[in-house]
CSV table of N, CA and C in Angstrom, one decimal:
chain,number,residue,atom,x,y,z
A,241,MET,N,-17.2,-9.8,46.1
A,241,MET,CA,-16.7,-10.7,44.2
A,241,MET,C,-17.5,-8.8,43.8
A,242,TYR,N,-16.3,-10.2,43.0
A,242,TYR,CA,-16.7,-9.5,41.7
A,242,TYR,C,-16.7,-10.4,40.1
A,243,PRO,N,-16.0,-10.3,39.6
A,243,PRO,CA,-17.8,-10.7,39.0
A,243,PRO,C,-18.8,-10.9,40.0
A,244,LEU,N,-20.3,-10.9,40.0
A,244,LEU,CA,-21.5,-11.5,40.6
A,244,LEU,C,-21.9,-13.0,39.6
A,245,PRO,N,-23.0,-13.5,40.0
A,245,PRO,CA,-23.5,-13.9,39.8
A,245,PRO,C,-24.9,-13.8,39.0
A,246,VAL,N,-25.2,-14.4,38.1
A,246,VAL,CA,-25.9,-13.5,37.5
A,246,VAL,C,-27.9,-14.4,37.7
A,247,LEU,N,-28.3,-14.7,39.4
A,247,LEU,CA,-29.9,-15.0,39.3
A,247,LEU,C,-30.7,-14.8,39.3
A,248,ILE,N,-31.5,-15.9,39.5
A,248,ILE,CA,-33.0,-15.8,38.9
A,248,ILE,C,-33.4,-16.9,39.5
A,249,ILE,N,-34.2,-16.3,40.4
A,249,ILE,CA,-34.5,-16.5,41.5
A,249,ILE,C,-36.8,-16.9,41.1
A,250,ALA,N,-36.6,-17.6,40.8
A,250,ALA,CA,-38.7,-18.0,40.3
A,250,ALA,C,-39.8,-19.0,41.5
A,251,THR,N,-41.0,-17.6,41.7
A,251,THR,CA,-41.5,-17.9,43.1
A,251,THR,C,-43.3,-18.1,41.9
A,252,TYR,N,-44.1,-18.8,42.5
A,252,TYR,CA,-46.0,-19.1,42.2
A,252,TYR,C,-46.1,-18.1,44.3
A,253,ASP,N,-46.8,-16.8,43.3
A,253,ASP,CA,-47.8,-15.7,44.4
A,253,ASP,C,-48.5,-17.2,45.0
A,254,LYS,N,-49.4,-16.7,45.9
A,254,LYS,CA,-50.6,-17.2,46.4
A,254,LYS,C,-51.8,-17.8,45.3
A,255,ASP,N,-51.8,-17.5,43.8
A,255,ASP,CA,-52.9,-18.3,43.4
A,255,ASP,C,-52.0,-18.9,41.7
A,256,GLY,N,-50.9,-19.3,42.7
A,256,GLY,CA,-50.5,-20.5,41.4
A,256,GLY,C,-50.2,-19.6,40.2
A,257,ASN,N,-49.8,-17.8,40.0
A,257,ASN,CA,-48.9,-17.9,39.4
A,257,ASN,C,-48.1,-17.6,39.2
A,258,PRO,N,-46.9,-18.0,38.2
A,258,PRO,CA,-45.1,-17.9,38.4
A,258,PRO,C,-44.6,-16.1,38.1
A,259,ASP,N,-43.4,-15.6,39.2
A,259,ASP,CA,-43.6,-14.7,38.6
A,259,ASP,C,-41.3,-15.0,39.2
A,260,ALA,N,-40.7,-14.2,39.3
A,260,ALA,CA,-39.3,-14.0,38.9
A,260,ALA,C,-38.9,-13.1,38.9
A,261,MET,N,-37.4,-12.0,40.1
A,261,MET,CA,-36.7,-11.6,39.6
A,261,MET,C,-36.0,-11.9,39.9
A,262,ASN,N,-34.7,-10.8,38.5
A,262,ASN,CA,-33.3,-10.9,38.8
A,262,ASN,C,-32.0,-10.3,40.5
A,263,ALA,N,-31.6,-11.2,40.6
A,263,ALA,CA,-30.5,-11.2,41.9
A,263,ALA,C,-29.3,-10.9,42.5
A,264,ALA,N,-28.3,-10.6,42.0
A,264,ALA,CA,-27.1,-11.2,41.4
A,264,ALA,C,-26.1,-11.2,43.1
A,265,TRP,N,-26.6,-10.6,44.1
A,265,TRP,CA,-26.4,-11.1,45.7
A,265,TRP,C,-26.3,-13.0,46.6
A,266,GLY,N,-25.4,-13.9,45.4
A,266,GLY,CA,-26.2,-14.1,46.0
A,266,GLY,C,-25.1,-15.8,45.8
A,267,VAL,N,-25.0,-16.5,46.5
A,267,VAL,CA,-24.0,-17.8,47.2
A,267,VAL,C,-24.3,-18.9,47.3
A,268,VAL,N,-24.0,-19.9,46.8
A,268,VAL,CA,-23.8,-21.5,47.3
A,268,VAL,C,-23.2,-21.2,48.5
A,269,THR,N,-23.9,-21.6,50.3
A,269,THR,CA,-23.0,-21.7,51.3
A,269,THR,C,-22.5,-22.6,51.7
A,270,ASP,N,-22.7,-23.7,51.3
A,270,ASP,CA,-23.4,-25.3,51.6
A,270,ASP,C,-23.1,-26.6,50.6
A,271,PHE,N,-23.1,-27.6,51.2
A,271,PHE,CA,-23.2,-28.7,50.0
A,271,PHE,C,-25.1,-28.4,49.1
A,272,ASN,N,-25.4,-27.8,50.2
A,272,ASN,CA,-27.6,-27.7,49.9
A,272,ASN,C,-27.9,-26.6,50.5
A,273,GLU,N,-27.4,-25.4,49.7
A,273,GLU,CA,-27.3,-24.2,50.8
A,273,GLU,C,-27.5,-23.3,50.4
A,274,ILE,N,-28.0,-22.1,49.7
A,274,ILE,CA,-28.1,-20.9,48.5
A,274,ILE,C,-28.1,-19.7,49.5
A,275,SER,N,-27.2,-18.6,50.5
A,275,SER,CA,-27.5,-17.5,50.4
A,275,SER,C,-28.0,-16.3,48.8
A,276,ILE,N,-29.1,-15.9,49.4
A,276,ILE,CA,-29.2,-14.6,48.5
A,276,ILE,C,-29.7,-13.1,48.9
A,277,SER,N,-28.8,-11.9,49.5
A,277,SER,CA,-29.0,-11.4,50.0
A,277,SER,C,-30.1,-10.6,48.9
A,278,MET,N,-31.4,-9.6,49.2
A,278,MET,CA,-32.5,-9.2,48.2
A,278,MET,C,-33.5,-8.6,49.4
A,279,GLY,N,-34.4,-6.9,48.8
A,279,GLY,CA,-35.1,-6.8,49.3
A,279,GLY,C,-36.5,-7.6,49.6
A,280,ASP,N,-37.6,-6.3,49.8
A,280,ASP,CA,-39.2,-6.9,49.9
A,280,ASP,C,-39.1,-6.7,48.5
A,281,HIS,N,-40.0,-7.4,48.6
A,281,HIS,CA,-39.8,-7.5,46.5
A,281,HIS,C,-41.6,-8.6,46.0
A,282,LYS,N,-42.1,-8.5,45.3
A,282,LYS,CA,-42.9,-9.5,44.8
A,282,LYS,C,-42.7,-10.5,45.4
A,283,THR,N,-41.0,-10.5,45.2
A,283,THR,CA,-41.0,-12.3,45.1
A,283,THR,C,-40.7,-12.6,46.5
A,284,THR,N,-40.3,-12.0,47.9
A,284,THR,CA,-40.6,-12.1,49.4
A,284,THR,C,-41.8,-12.4,49.6
A,285,ASP,N,-42.1,-11.5,49.2
A,285,ASP,CA,-44.2,-11.5,49.3
A,285,ASP,C,-44.5,-13.5,48.8
A,286,ASN,N,-44.6,-14.0,48.0
A,286,ASN,CA,-44.3,-15.4,47.4
A,286,ASN,C,-43.8,-16.2,48.4
A,287,LEU,N,-42.1,-16.5,48.3
A,287,LEU,CA,-41.8,-17.2,49.0
A,287,LEU,C,-42.8,-17.2,50.5
A,288,ALA,N,-42.9,-16.4,51.3
A,288,ALA,CA,-43.5,-16.3,52.5
A,288,ALA,C,-45.0,-17.1,52.2
A,289,ALA,N,-45.3,-17.1,50.9
A,289,ALA,CA,-46.8,-17.5,50.8
A,289,ALA,C,-46.6,-19.4,50.7
A,290,THR,N,-45.7,-19.7,49.9
A,290,THR,CA,-45.0,-20.7,49.2
A,290,THR,C,-44.1,-21.1,50.2
A,291,GLY,N,-43.2,-20.2,50.9
A,291,GLY,CA,-42.1,-21.0,51.1
A,291,GLY,C,-40.9,-22.4,50.2
A,292,ALA,N,-41.6,-21.8,48.3
A,292,ALA,CA,-39.8,-22.9,48.4
A,292,ALA,C,-39.8,-21.7,47.1
A,293,PHE,N,-38.2,-21.6,46.2
A,293,PHE,CA,-38.1,-20.6,44.8
A,293,PHE,C,-37.6,-21.7,44.2
A,294,THR,N,-37.1,-21.7,42.7
A,294,THR,CA,-36.1,-22.1,42.0
A,294,THR,C,-35.1,-21.0,41.9
A,295,VAL,N,-33.9,-21.2,41.8
A,295,VAL,CA,-32.7,-19.8,41.1
A,295,VAL,C,-32.0,-20.9,39.8
A,296,SER,N,-32.4,-20.1,39.1
A,296,SER,CA,-31.4,-20.4,37.4
A,296,SER,C,-31.0,-19.4,37.1
A,297,MET,N,-29.7,-19.7,36.4
A,297,MET,CA,-28.5,-19.3,35.8
A,297,MET,C,-28.9,-18.6,34.6
A,298,ALA,N,-28.9,-16.7,34.4
A,298,ALA,CA,-29.1,-16.4,33.6
A,298,ALA,C,-27.7,-17.1,32.5
A,299,THR,N,-28.4,-16.8,31.4
A,299,THR,CA,-27.9,-17.1,30.8
A,299,THR,C,-27.1,-16.2,28.7
A,300,GLU,N,-26.7,-16.2,28.4
A,300,GLU,CA,-26.7,-15.4,27.0
A,300,GLU,C,-27.1,-14.8,25.7
A,301,ASP,N,-27.6,-16.0,25.9
A,301,ASP,CA,-29.2,-16.4,25.1
A,301,ASP,C,-31.3,-15.0,25.9
A,302,THR,N,-30.4,-15.6,27.6
A,302,THR,CA,-31.5,-15.2,27.6
A,302,THR,C,-31.5,-13.1,28.8
A,303,VAL,N,-30.6,-12.3,28.3
A,303,VAL,CA,-30.0,-11.8,29.3
A,303,VAL,C,-31.2,-10.4,28.9
A,304,VAL,N,-32.1,-10.9,27.8
A,304,VAL,CA,-33.5,-9.3,27.8
A,304,VAL,C,-33.9,-9.7,29.0
A,305,GLY,N,-34.4,-11.1,28.7
A,305,GLY,CA,-35.4,-11.8,29.2
A,305,GLY,C,-34.5,-11.8,31.0
A,306,CYS,N,-33.9,-11.6,31.1
A,306,CYS,CA,-33.1,-12.0,32.2
A,306,CYS,C,-33.3,-10.4,33.1
A,307,ASP,N,-32.6,-10.1,32.4
A,307,ASP,CA,-32.3,-7.7,32.4
A,307,ASP,C,-33.6,-7.3,33.1
A,308,TYR,N,-35.1,-7.8,32.3
A,308,TYR,CA,-36.2,-7.4,33.0
A,308,TYR,C,-37.1,-7.8,33.6
A,309,VAL,N,-36.7,-8.8,33.9
A,309,VAL,CA,-37.4,-9.8,35.8
A,309,VAL,C,-36.3,-8.5,36.2
A,310,GLY,N,-35.2,-7.8,36.8
A,310,GLY,CA,-34.7,-7.1,37.0
A,310,GLY,C,-35.2,-6.2,37.7
A,311,ILE,N,-35.7,-5.0,36.5
A,311,ILE,CA,-36.0,-3.8,36.3
A,311,ILE,C,-37.7,-3.8,36.7
A,312,GLU,N,-38.3,-4.7,36.5
A,312,GLU,CA,-40.1,-4.9,36.8
A,312,GLU,C,-40.3,-5.4,38.3
A,313,SER,N,-41.0,-4.2,38.8
A,313,SER,CA,-41.6,-5.0,39.8
A,313,SER,C,-43.0,-5.6,39.3
A,314,GLY,N,-43.1,-6.9,39.8
A,314,GLY,CA,-44.1,-7.4,39.4
A,314,GLY,C,-45.4,-7.6,40.5
A,315,ARG,N,-45.4,-6.5,41.4
A,315,ARG,CA,-46.2,-5.5,42.3
A,315,ARG,C,-47.2,-4.7,41.2
A,316,LYS,N,-45.9,-4.1,40.0
A,316,LYS,CA,-46.8,-3.4,38.8
A,316,LYS,C,-47.4,-4.0,38.1
A,317,VAL,N,-47.0,-4.7,37.2
A,317,VAL,CA,-47.2,-6.1,36.5
A,317,VAL,C,-46.7,-6.9,36.3
A,318,PRO,N,-48.2,-7.5,36.5
A,318,PRO,CA,-48.6,-9.4,37.0
A,318,PRO,C,-48.2,-9.9,35.7
A,319,ASP,N,-48.7,-9.9,35.1
A,319,ASP,CA,-47.5,-10.8,33.9
A,319,ASP,C,-46.3,-10.5,33.3
A,320,LYS,N,-45.4,-9.8,34.7
A,320,LYS,CA,-43.6,-9.3,33.9
A,320,LYS,C,-43.0,-10.9,33.6
A,321,PHE,N,-43.2,-12.0,34.7
A,321,PHE,CA,-43.0,-13.6,34.2
A,321,PHE,C,-43.0,-13.5,32.1
A,322,ALA,N,-45.0,-13.7,31.9
A,322,ALA,CA,-45.0,-13.9,30.6
A,322,ALA,C,-44.2,-13.0,29.7
A,323,ARG,N,-44.7,-11.3,29.8
A,323,ARG,CA,-43.7,-10.4,28.9
A,323,ARG,C,-41.9,-11.1,28.5
A,324,ALA,N,-41.2,-11.2,30.1
A,324,ALA,CA,-39.8,-10.8,29.6
A,324,ALA,C,-39.6,-12.8,29.3
A,325,GLY,N,-40.8,-13.3,28.7
A,325,GLY,CA,-40.4,-14.2,27.1
A,325,GLY,C,-40.6,-15.3,28.3
A,326,PHE,N,-41.0,-15.8,29.1
A,326,PHE,CA,-40.8,-17.1,30.1
A,326,PHE,C,-42.0,-18.0,30.1
A,327,HIS,N,-42.0,-19.4,30.1
A,327,HIS,CA,-42.9,-20.0,30.6
A,327,HIS,C,-42.5,-21.2,32.0
A,328,ALA,N,-43.0,-21.2,32.5
A,328,ALA,CA,-43.3,-22.4,33.4
A,328,ALA,C,-43.8,-23.7,33.6
A,329,THR,N,-42.6,-24.3,34.3
A,329,THR,CA,-43.3,-26.0,34.7
A,329,THR,C,-43.0,-25.8,35.7
A,330,LYS,N,-43.9,-27.0,36.5
A,330,LYS,CA,-43.6,-27.3,37.6
A,330,LYS,C,-43.0,-28.0,38.5
A,331,SER,N,-41.8,-27.7,40.0
A,331,SER,CA,-40.5,-28.1,39.7
A,331,SER,C,-42.0,-29.2,40.3
A,332,GLU,N,-40.7,-30.9,40.0
A,332,GLU,CA,-41.4,-31.9,41.5
A,332,GLU,C,-41.0,-31.6,42.4
A,333,PHE,N,-40.2,-30.9,42.9
A,333,PHE,CA,-39.3,-31.8,44.3
A,333,PHE,C,-39.6,-30.7,45.4
A,334,VAL,N,-40.3,-29.8,45.0
A,334,VAL,CA,-41.3,-27.9,45.4
A,334,VAL,C,-41.8,-26.9,44.7
A,335,ASN,N,-42.6,-25.8,45.5
A,335,ASN,CA,-43.4,-25.2,44.5
A,335,ASN,C,-43.4,-24.3,44.3
A,336,ALA,N,-42.7,-24.3,43.1
A,336,ALA,CA,-42.0,-22.9,42.4
A,336,ALA,C,-41.4,-23.6,41.2
A,337,PRO,N,-41.9,-22.8,39.9
A,337,PRO,CA,-41.9,-22.4,38.4
A,337,PRO,C,-40.3,-22.6,38.6
A,338,LEU,N,-40.3,-23.8,37.3
A,338,LEU,CA,-39.1,-23.4,36.6
A,338,LEU,C,-38.9,-22.6,35.2
A,339,ILE,N,-37.9,-22.9,35.4
A,339,ILE,CA,-38.1,-21.2,33.9
A,339,ILE,C,-38.0,-22.1,32.6
A,340,ASP,N,-38.2,-22.3,31.0
A,340,ASP,CA,-37.9,-23.3,30.1
A,340,ASP,C,-36.8,-23.0,29.6
A,341,GLU,N,-36.6,-21.6,29.1
A,341,GLU,CA,-35.8,-20.7,28.7
A,341,GLU,C,-34.3,-20.6,29.7
A,342,LEU,N,-34.3,-20.7,30.6
A,342,LEU,CA,-33.0,-21.0,32.1
A,342,LEU,C,-33.3,-22.7,32.0
A,343,PRO,N,-31.6,-23.0,31.5
A,343,PRO,CA,-31.4,-24.6,31.0
A,343,PRO,C,-31.0,-25.4,33.0
A,344,MET,N,-31.1,-24.7,33.8
A,344,MET,CA,-30.0,-25.5,35.1
A,344,MET,C,-31.3,-24.4,35.5
A,345,ALA,N,-31.7,-25.3,37.1
A,345,ALA,CA,-31.8,-24.7,37.9
A,345,ALA,C,-32.1,-25.3,39.2
A,346,LEU,N,-31.2,-24.0,40.2
A,346,LEU,CA,-31.2,-25.2,42.0
A,346,LEU,C,-33.2,-25.0,42.2
A,347,GLU,N,-32.7,-25.6,42.9
A,347,GLU,CA,-35.0,-27.1,43.6
A,347,GLU,C,-35.1,-26.7,45.3
A,348,CYS,N,-34.8,-25.0,45.0
A,348,CYS,CA,-34.5,-24.6,47.0
A,348,CYS,C,-36.7,-24.5,47.9
A,349,LYS,N,-35.9,-25.6,48.8
A,349,LYS,CA,-37.2,-24.6,50.2
A,349,LYS,C,-36.9,-23.0,50.7
A,350,VAL,N,-37.7,-22.6,51.2
A,350,VAL,CA,-37.1,-21.3,52.7
A,350,VAL,C,-36.7,-22.6,53.9
A,351,LYS,N,-35.3,-22.0,54.4
A,351,LYS,CA,-35.0,-22.0,55.7
A,351,LYS,C,-35.5,-21.3,55.9
A,352,SER,N,-35.0,-19.8,55.5
A,352,SER,CA,-35.2,-18.4,56.6
A,352,SER,C,-34.7,-17.6,55.3
A,353,PHE,N,-35.5,-16.6,56.1
A,353,PHE,CA,-35.7,-14.9,55.5
A,353,PHE,C,-35.4,-14.2,56.1
A,354,ASP,N,-34.1,-13.1,56.9
A,354,ASP,CA,-34.0,-12.3,57.8
A,354,ASP,C,-33.3,-11.4,57.2
A,355,ASN,N,-33.4,-10.5,57.8
A,355,ASN,CA,-33.1,-9.1,57.5
A,355,ASN,C,-32.2,-8.9,56.2
A,356,GLY,N,-33.5,-9.4,55.0
A,356,GLY,CA,-32.9,-9.6,53.8
A,356,GLY,C,-32.3,-10.3,53.2
A,357,ILE,N,-32.0,-11.7,53.9
A,357,ILE,CA,-30.7,-12.7,53.9
A,357,ILE,C,-32.2,-14.0,53.4
A,358,LEU,N,-32.3,-14.3,52.3
A,358,LEU,CA,-32.7,-15.2,51.9
A,358,LEU,C,-32.2,-15.8,51.6
A,359,VAL,N,-32.2,-18.0,52.8
A,359,VAL,CA,-31.3,-19.1,53.0
A,359,VAL,C,-32.1,-20.2,52.9
A,360,GLY,N,-31.8,-21.2,51.2
A,360,GLY,CA,-32.6,-21.8,50.9
A,360,GLY,C,-32.0,-23.0,50.8
A,361,GLU,N,-32.8,-24.0,51.4
A,361,GLU,CA,-32.0,-25.5,51.4
A,361,GLU,C,-32.3,-26.6,49.9
A,362,ILE,N,-31.3,-25.9,49.4
A,362,ILE,CA,-31.5,-27.1,47.5
A,362,ILE,C,-31.9,-28.4,47.7
A,363,VAL,N,-33.2,-28.9,47.1
A,363,VAL,CA,-33.6,-30.5,47.3
A,363,VAL,C,-33.6,-30.8,46.2
A,364,ASN,N,-33.3,-29.9,45.1
A,364,ASN,CA,-31.9,-31.4,43.5
A,364,ASN,C,-32.2,-29.9,42.7
A,365,VAL,N,-30.9,-30.1,41.7
A,365,VAL,CA,-31.0,-29.8,40.9
A,365,VAL,C,-31.3,-29.9,39.7
A,366,CYS,N,-32.0,-29.5,38.5
A,366,CYS,CA,-31.9,-30.3,36.8
A,366,CYS,C,-31.2,-29.3,36.2
A,367,ALA,N,-30.9,-29.7,34.9
A,367,ALA,CA,-30.1,-29.9,34.3
A,367,ALA,C,-30.3,-30.0,32.7
A,368,ASP,N,-31.3,-29.3,31.3
A,368,ASP,CA,-31.4,-29.9,30.4
A,368,ASP,C,-30.6,-30.4,29.7
A,369,GLU,N,-30.8,-31.8,29.4
A,369,GLU,CA,-29.9,-32.3,28.7
A,369,GLU,C,-29.1,-31.3,27.3
A,370,SER,N,-28.9,-30.3,27.6
A,370,SER,CA,-28.8,-29.7,26.0
A,370,SER,C,-26.9,-28.7,26.5
A,371,VAL,N,-27.3,-28.4,27.8
A,371,VAL,CA,-26.3,-28.6,28.0
A,371,VAL,C,-25.2,-29.6,29.5
A,372,LEU,N,-26.2,-30.5,29.5
A,372,LEU,CA,-24.6,-31.5,29.7
A,372,LEU,C,-23.8,-32.4,28.6
A,373,THR,N,-22.5,-32.0,29.5
A,373,THR,CA,-21.3,-33.1,29.0
A,373,THR,C,-21.4,-34.4,29.7
A,374,ASP,N,-21.2,-35.4,28.9
A,374,ASP,CA,-21.2,-36.5,29.4
A,374,ASP,C,-21.7,-37.1,31.5
A,375,GLY,N,-22.5,-36.3,31.2
A,375,GLY,CA,-24.1,-36.3,32.4
A,375,GLY,C,-23.5,-34.7,33.0
A,376,LYS,N,-22.6,-34.1,33.2
A,376,LYS,CA,-22.4,-32.9,33.6
A,376,LYS,C,-22.0,-31.7,33.1
A,377,ILE,N,-22.4,-30.6,34.4
A,377,ILE,CA,-23.1,-29.5,33.9
A,377,ILE,C,-21.7,-28.3,32.7
A,378,ASP,N,-22.1,-28.6,31.8
A,378,ASP,CA,-20.9,-28.3,30.2
A,378,ASP,C,-21.0,-26.1,31.0
A,379,PRO,N,-20.5,-25.9,31.4
A,379,PRO,CA,-20.4,-24.2,31.4
A,379,PRO,C,-20.4,-23.2,30.1
A,380,LYS,N,-19.6,-24.5,28.6
A,380,LYS,CA,-20.1,-24.1,27.2
A,380,LYS,C,-20.8,-24.1,26.7
A,381,LYS,N,-21.5,-24.9,27.5
A,381,LYS,CA,-23.0,-25.3,27.2
A,381,LYS,C,-24.1,-24.0,26.7
A,382,LEU,N,-24.6,-24.0,28.7
A,382,LEU,CA,-24.9,-23.1,29.7
A,382,LEU,C,-24.6,-22.0,28.6
A,383,LYS,N,-23.5,-21.9,29.2
A,383,LYS,CA,-23.2,-19.4,28.8
A,383,LYS,C,-23.6,-19.0,29.9
A,384,PRO,N,-23.7,-19.7,31.0
A,384,PRO,CA,-23.8,-18.4,32.5
A,384,PRO,C,-23.6,-16.5,31.5
A,385,ILE,N,-24.2,-16.0,32.9
A,385,ILE,CA,-23.6,-14.8,32.5
A,385,ILE,C,-23.2,-13.9,33.3
A,386,ALA,N,-22.0,-13.6,34.2
A,386,ALA,CA,-21.8,-12.7,34.7
A,386,ALA,C,-22.0,-11.0,35.4
A,387,PHE,N,-22.7,-10.6,36.2
A,387,PHE,CA,-22.8,-9.6,36.2
A,387,PHE,C,-21.7,-8.3,36.8
A,388,ASP,N,-20.7,-7.4,36.1
A,388,ASP,CA,-19.7,-6.5,36.8
A,388,ASP,C,-20.7,-4.9,37.0
A,389,PRO,N,-20.9,-5.2,38.0
A,389,PRO,CA,-21.3,-4.1,38.8
A,389,PRO,C,-20.5,-3.0,39.2
A,390,VAL,N,-19.3,-2.9,38.9
A,390,VAL,CA,-18.5,-1.2,38.1
A,390,VAL,C,-18.7,-0.7,37.3
A,391,ASN,N,-19.0,-1.6,36.5
A,391,ASN,CA,-20.2,-1.1,34.5
A,391,ASN,C,-21.3,-1.4,35.0
A,392,ASN,N,-21.5,-1.3,35.4
A,392,ASN,CA,-22.9,-2.6,35.2
A,392,ASN,C,-23.3,-2.8,34.0
A,393,THR,N,-22.9,-4.1,33.7
A,393,THR,CA,-22.7,-4.8,32.2
A,393,THR,C,-23.7,-5.3,33.0
A,394,TYR,N,-23.5,-7.5,31.7
A,394,TYR,CA,-23.4,-8.5,31.9
A,394,TYR,C,-22.2,-9.5,31.2
A,395,LEU,N,-21.5,-10.1,31.3
A,395,LEU,CA,-20.2,-10.7,30.9
A,395,LEU,C,-20.6,-11.8,30.2
A,396,ALA,N,-20.1,-12.0,29.8
A,396,ALA,CA,-20.1,-14.3,29.3
A,396,ALA,C,-18.7,-14.6,30.0
A,397,MET,N,-18.8,-15.4,30.3
A,397,MET,CA,-18.1,-16.5,30.9
A,397,MET,C,-16.9,-16.5,30.2
A,398,GLY,N,-15.7,-16.6,30.6
A,398,GLY,CA,-14.3,-16.9,29.8
A,398,GLY,C,-14.4,-18.4,29.5
A,399,ASP,N,-13.4,-18.6,28.8
A,399,ASP,CA,-12.7,-20.1,28.6
A,399,ASP,C,-12.3,-20.5,30.2
A,400,LYS,N,-11.9,-21.6,30.4
A,400,LYS,CA,-10.8,-23.7,31.3
A,400,LYS,C,-9.1,-22.4,30.9
A,401,VAL,N,-9.0,-21.8,32.7
A,401,VAL,CA,-7.6,-21.7,32.8
A,401,VAL,C,-7.5,-22.2,33.5
A,402,GLY,N,-7.7,-23.6,34.4
A,402,GLY,CA,-6.7,-24.6,35.0
A,402,GLY,C,-7.8,-25.6,35.8
A,403,ASP,N,-7.8,-26.5,36.1
A,403,ASP,CA,-8.3,-27.4,37.3
A,403,ASP,C,-8.5,-27.0,38.4
A,404,ALA,N,-9.1,-27.0,39.0
A,404,ALA,CA,-8.8,-27.0,40.6
A,404,ALA,C,-9.0,-28.6,41.3
A,405,PHE,N,-8.2,-28.1,42.7
A,405,PHE,CA,-7.2,-28.9,43.3
A,405,PHE,C,-6.6,-30.1,42.2
A,406,GLY,N,-6.3,-29.3,41.1
A,406,GLY,CA,-5.4,-29.9,40.5
A,406,GLY,C,-4.4,-29.1,40.1
A,407,SER,N,-4.7,-27.6,40.2
A,407,SER,CA,-3.0,-27.4,39.1
A,407,SER,C,-2.4,-26.3,39.3
A,408,GLY,N,-2.8,-26.8,41.1
A,408,GLY,CA,-1.5,-26.3,41.8
A,408,GLY,C,-1.0,-27.6,41.9
A,409,LYS,N,-1.4,-28.6,42.3
A,409,LYS,CA,-0.4,-29.4,43.0
A,409,LYS,C,0.9,-30.1,42.8
A,410,ASP,N,1.5,-28.9,41.7
A,410,ASP,CA,3.0,-29.2,41.4
A,410,ASP,C,3.8,-28.4,42.2
A,411,LEU,N,2.6,-26.9,42.8
A,411,LEU,CA,4.0,-26.6,43.8
A,411,LEU,C,4.0,-27.6,45.1
A,412,LYS,N,2.7,-28.4,44.9
A,412,LYS,CA,3.0,-29.2,46.1
A,412,LYS,C,4.9,-29.8,47.3
């Protein structure tokens, strides 16, 4: 897969403190399921303690904070979430924080975590009004970024180039 989405996974620790990490190796694997490859982190400790997490899309406006939570360990820096400039609001659906600065999130329950692969059940999708057009998430307003693992850069998403399930109809 190239480029990769930049996913910010947020959890609470056993004491209710928010934490976040950057993970690019993830994909929605069904209508209500997400799978993310991740190693051993404070986030994985938190997943075991709470059974819940949120996944937000990193955005152009939050590159610095989103990159920071990927290069710093919550085990070493207990206030990593705040240092990234993030503020938490508790999800109404799962025991995990929503990151106020990231306007779209999947709210998830842990289905499994085996061999470094987190599988979560998506129980809700939330999006701030600021990124909606006609009630739908608008990529131009969300401004998600992608990770280019070949050049170790973040990329802005491009313009619409076609319609899924429609552009190829003329060839049928």
